[in-house]
């Protein structure tokens, strides 16, 4: 339990439950033992072929690309204390990652197929893209351990924020504030940032891996606790399958661990072939294609997965870079305005006669937000939000 050895089991050691350490032996086990309590644990790697970069892959990972921006450190984009001082980088990312732009992958379809066959006990995902839901996995079968974009609230008073208004703000690259005028706190999706508690559902269901008759882990580096401990809660004699580009966690240290190292979409197709489910899998995945009938698909030569992923990462880092530049330009402009002799901040925090006003500062909503980011330093910058439509 918890910190297990990661020393690979000797090849000479036979499995105790499976007939062999192969995906074919796992398929045989599922059929012969009528396995129907499968726990699946996933990470960003299962969404990369949808065009969403993962976090830690050396070249294409988000953190490798954010590192070259002047964020204090790449993970700051998901750090609650940094978000309070500057929410712009997160909202630039949210604009790109907001659900509705991406199609589920064949790996998401495989998880949905497990559910349709009555074999999915529970899915634990670290992803915030909601693609499992879009692939047809019902909400009660999903624990979104790191939250998702599905709901949002004020980080100060925790008042919920309307879904439709949130989508509008994110699409317009605006930073939403609390619906309660007296509060005016920053609004954040219910994504678990570093330093925040995991959802209650995670703690309620974290005992399920110990009840599983099979565990399947896909597309995760297993580097973030407490999620990374889940696979070690699986009973010793229960087979565990890892479908991942690289070996992670304690996988390979148990006699009934089966490792399919490589692309997860290829891995689940191999798994489906061994189970005799391949046609059903392709049919289910095809049903998630929003434009499966349009001719457009045949006209454009399809981008390779690497090209699509490179484009996506480039766009993401460009947007975040732009948002960082905006906030520093705005801060500079405010600072130079405030340094003019007649515009010193007065003790009663009344706005000085010719202080920078919202219109002068903004030609772009993102700039406005950058200006109010300094409100904790220059209280007179607190914009009068009475003009904001009350929601
Ligand atoms: N097929 C199989 N494996 C893949 C693929 C693919 N197409 N693409 C990437 N991977 C693997 C990578 O090799 C890596 O082991 O998926 C894993 C992705 O690891 P991370 O980028 O660390 O993503 P994840 O494990 O989900 O991160 C966990 O960290 O920053 C936090 O909140 C964030 O939920 C996230 C958590």
mmCIF file of N, CA and C and ligand atoms in Angstrom, residues 42-46 48-49 54-57 63 75 78 126-127 146 192 194 218-224 243-246 248 262-265 305, ligand 1:
data_model
loop_
_atom_site.group_PDB
_atom_site.id
_atom_site.type_symbol
_atom_site.label_atom_id
_atom_site.label_comp_id
_atom_site.label_asym_id
_atom_site.label_seq_id
_atom_site.Cartn_x
_atom_site.Cartn_y
_atom_site.Cartn_z
ATOM 1 N N UNK A 42 -6.837 7.572 -15.006
ATOM 2 C CA UNK A 42 -6.281 8.200 -16.214
ATOM 3 C C UNK A 42 -5.673 9.574 -15.929
ATOM 4 N N UNK A 43 -4.855 10.002 -16.901
ATOM 5 C CA UNK A 43 -4.226 11.327 -16.856
ATOM 6 C C UNK A 43 -4.208 11.938 -18.249
ATOM 7 N N UNK A 44 -3.481 13.048 -18.362
ATOM 8 C CA UNK A 44 -3.515 13.885 -19.573
ATOM 9 C C UNK A 44 -3.108 13.137 -20.841
ATOM 10 N N UNK A 45 -2.363 12.045 -20.678
ATOM 11 C CA UNK A 45 -1.878 11.313 -21.860
ATOM 12 C C UNK A 45 -2.991 10.752 -22.716
ATOM 13 N N UNK A 46 -4.201 10.537 -22.128
ATOM 14 C CA UNK A 46 -5.268 9.958 -22.949
ATOM 15 C C UNK A 46 -5.961 11.024 -23.796
ATOM 16 N N UNK A 48 -4.058 13.553 -25.391
ATOM 17 C CA UNK A 48 -3.091 14.210 -26.299
ATOM 18 C C UNK A 48 -3.496 14.007 -27.754
ATOM 19 N N UNK A 49 -4.048 12.843 -28.084
ATOM 20 C CA UNK A 49 -4.393 12.655 -29.513
ATOM 21 C C UNK A 49 -5.641 13.459 -29.881
ATOM 22 N N UNK A 54 -0.218 17.276 -22.889
ATOM 23 C CA UNK A 54 -0.173 16.835 -21.491
ATOM 24 C C UNK A 54 0.714 17.819 -20.736
ATOM 25 N N UNK A 55 1.138 17.490 -19.534
ATOM 26 C CA UNK A 55 1.864 18.472 -18.709
ATOM 27 C C UNK A 55 3.372 18.266 -18.746
ATOM 28 N N UNK A 56 3.803 16.975 -18.679
ATOM 29 C CA UNK A 56 5.225 16.759 -18.405
ATOM 30 C C UNK A 56 6.008 16.070 -19.519
ATOM 31 N N UNK A 57 5.375 15.821 -20.672
ATOM 32 C CA UNK A 57 6.170 15.226 -21.764
ATOM 33 C C UNK A 57 7.264 16.209 -22.135
ATOM 34 N N UNK A 63 4.082 22.221 -19.382
ATOM 35 C CA UNK A 63 5.036 22.849 -18.455
ATOM 36 C C UNK A 63 6.353 23.159 -19.156
ATOM 37 N N UNK A 75 4.167 25.636 -13.163
ATOM 38 C CA UNK A 75 2.938 25.211 -12.480
ATOM 39 C C UNK A 75 2.166 26.384 -11.880
ATOM 40 N N UNK A 78 -1.422 26.973 -12.391
ATOM 41 C CA UNK A 78 -2.444 26.263 -11.603
ATOM 42 C C UNK A 78 -2.192 26.446 -10.105
ATOM 43 N N UNK A 126 -7.644 12.480 -13.742
ATOM 44 C CA UNK A 126 -7.003 13.736 -13.298
ATOM 45 C C UNK A 126 -7.300 14.853 -14.289
ATOM 46 N N UNK A 127 -7.982 14.489 -15.387
ATOM 47 C CA UNK A 127 -8.178 15.450 -16.470
ATOM 48 C C UNK A 127 -9.362 16.384 -16.190
ATOM 49 N N UNK A 146 -9.177 16.035 -9.971
ATOM 50 C CA UNK A 146 -8.625 17.398 -9.974
ATOM 51 C C UNK A 146 -9.664 18.394 -10.461
ATOM 52 N N UNK A 192 -9.028 21.733 -9.284
ATOM 53 C CA UNK A 192 -8.227 21.714 -8.058
ATOM 54 C C UNK A 192 -6.847 22.272 -8.359
ATOM 55 N N UNK A 194 -2.979 23.624 -7.256
ATOM 56 C CA UNK A 194 -1.989 23.220 -6.245
ATOM 57 C C UNK A 194 -2.295 23.994 -4.967
ATOM 58 N N UNK A 218 -3.952 4.581 -17.434
ATOM 59 C CA UNK A 218 -3.584 5.038 -18.778
ATOM 60 C C UNK A 218 -3.216 6.525 -18.783
ATOM 61 N N UNK A 219 -2.149 6.870 -19.474
ATOM 62 C CA UNK A 219 -1.824 8.257 -19.804
ATOM 63 C C UNK A 219 -1.519 9.149 -18.619
ATOM 64 N N UNK A 220 -0.824 8.597 -17.614
ATOM 65 C CA UNK A 220 -0.462 9.431 -16.466
ATOM 66 C C UNK A 220 0.953 9.132 -15.992
ATOM 67 N N UNK A 221 1.623 10.204 -15.494
ATOM 68 C CA UNK A 221 2.991 10.019 -14.971
ATOM 69 C C UNK A 221 2.948 9.557 -13.524
ATOM 70 N N UNK A 222 1.744 9.546 -12.910
ATOM 71 C CA UNK A 222 1.603 9.173 -11.486
ATOM 72 C C UNK A 222 2.603 9.958 -10.629
ATOM 73 N N UNK A 223 2.599 11.285 -10.833
ATOM 74 C CA UNK A 223 3.539 12.108 -10.053
ATOM 75 C C UNK A 223 2.818 12.960 -9.021
ATOM 76 N N UNK A 224 1.497 13.070 -9.107
ATOM 77 C CA UNK A 224 0.801 14.000 -8.200
ATOM 78 C C UNK A 224 -0.026 13.214 -7.190
ATOM 79 N N UNK A 243 -1.219 1.222 -19.590
ATOM 80 C CA UNK A 243 -1.120 1.572 -21.027
ATOM 81 C C UNK A 243 -0.592 3.005 -21.063
ATOM 82 N N UNK A 244 0.694 3.160 -21.356
ATOM 83 C CA UNK A 244 1.382 4.448 -21.188
ATOM 84 C C UNK A 244 2.667 4.459 -22.000
ATOM 85 N N UNK A 245 3.092 5.658 -22.401
ATOM 86 C CA UNK A 245 4.334 5.729 -23.193
ATOM 87 C C UNK A 245 5.528 5.225 -22.378
ATOM 88 N N UNK A 246 5.436 5.420 -21.046
ATOM 89 C CA UNK A 246 6.595 5.061 -20.213
ATOM 90 C C UNK A 246 6.125 4.286 -18.978
ATOM 91 N N UNK A 248 5.565 3.779 -15.181
ATOM 92 C CA UNK A 248 5.397 4.767 -14.112
ATOM 93 C C UNK A 248 4.997 4.083 -12.813
ATOM 94 N N UNK A 262 3.533 2.353 -24.835
ATOM 95 C CA UNK A 262 3.352 2.935 -26.166
ATOM 96 C C UNK A 262 2.139 3.828 -26.154
ATOM 97 N N UNK A 263 1.698 4.203 -27.339
ATOM 98 C CA UNK A 263 0.553 5.114 -27.464
ATOM 99 C C UNK A 263 -0.723 4.457 -26.929
ATOM 100 N N UNK A 264 -1.493 5.209 -26.133
ATOM 101 C CA UNK A 264 -2.652 4.586 -25.479
ATOM 102 C C UNK A 264 -3.756 4.225 -26.483
ATOM 103 N N UNK A 265 -3.909 5.028 -27.552
ATOM 104 C CA UNK A 265 -4.944 4.672 -28.542
ATOM 105 C C UNK A 265 -4.609 3.324 -29.199
ATOM 106 N N UNK A 305 -0.545 13.697 -35.817
ATOM 107 C CA UNK A 305 -0.826 13.984 -34.406
ATOM 108 C C UNK A 305 0.223 14.943 -33.849
HETATM 109 N N1 LIG B 1 -0.195 7.554 -25.077
HETATM 110 C C1 LIG B 1 0.218 7.014 -23.900
HETATM 111 N N2 LIG B 1 0.824 7.742 -22.922
HETATM 112 C C2 LIG B 1 0.984 9.058 -23.154
HETATM 113 C C3 LIG B 1 0.563 9.694 -24.356
HETATM 114 C C4 LIG B 1 -0.049 8.872 -25.338
HETATM 115 N N3 LIG B 1 -0.473 9.384 -26.512
HETATM 116 N N4 LIG B 1 0.881 11.032 -24.268
HETATM 117 C C5 LIG B 1 1.476 11.214 -23.065
HETATM 118 N N5 LIG B 1 1.540 10.039 -22.404
HETATM 119 C C6 LIG B 1 2.061 9.780 -21.052
HETATM 120 C C7 LIG B 1 3.330 10.511 -20.729
HETATM 121 O O1 LIG B 1 4.442 9.702 -21.059
HETATM 122 C C8 LIG B 1 3.226 10.677 -19.215
HETATM 123 O O2 LIG B 1 3.678 9.509 -18.536
HETATM 124 O O3 LIG B 1 1.085 10.293 -20.163
HETATM 125 C C9 LIG B 1 1.718 10.808 -18.999
HETATM 126 C C10 LIG B 1 1.290 12.251 -18.819
HETATM 127 O O4 LIG B 1 1.828 12.699 -17.595
HETATM 128 P P1 LIG B 1 1.590 14.217 -17.139
HETATM 129 O O5 LIG B 1 1.869 15.126 -18.275
HETATM 130 O O6 LIG B 1 2.327 14.391 -15.834
HETATM 131 O O7 LIG B 1 0.021 14.305 -16.875
HETATM 132 P P2 LIG B 1 -0.753 13.779 -15.595
HETATM 133 O O8 LIG B 1 -0.164 12.513 -15.057
HETATM 134 O O9 LIG B 1 -2.192 13.754 -15.953
HETATM 135 O O10 LIG B 1 -0.495 14.982 -14.537
HETATM 136 C C11 LIG B 1 -1.102 14.858 -13.282
HETATM 137 O O11 LIG B 1 -0.382 17.080 -12.685
HETATM 138 O O12 LIG B 1 -0.057 19.346 -12.995
HETATM 139 C C12 LIG B 1 -0.912 18.398 -12.523
HETATM 140 O O13 LIG B 1 -3.187 18.835 -12.294
HETATM 141 C C13 LIG B 1 -2.236 18.419 -13.217
HETATM 142 O O14 LIG B 1 -3.809 16.590 -13.354
HETATM 143 C C14 LIG B 1 -2.476 16.970 -13.637
HETATM 144 C C15 LIG B 1 -1.499 16.204 -12.770
#
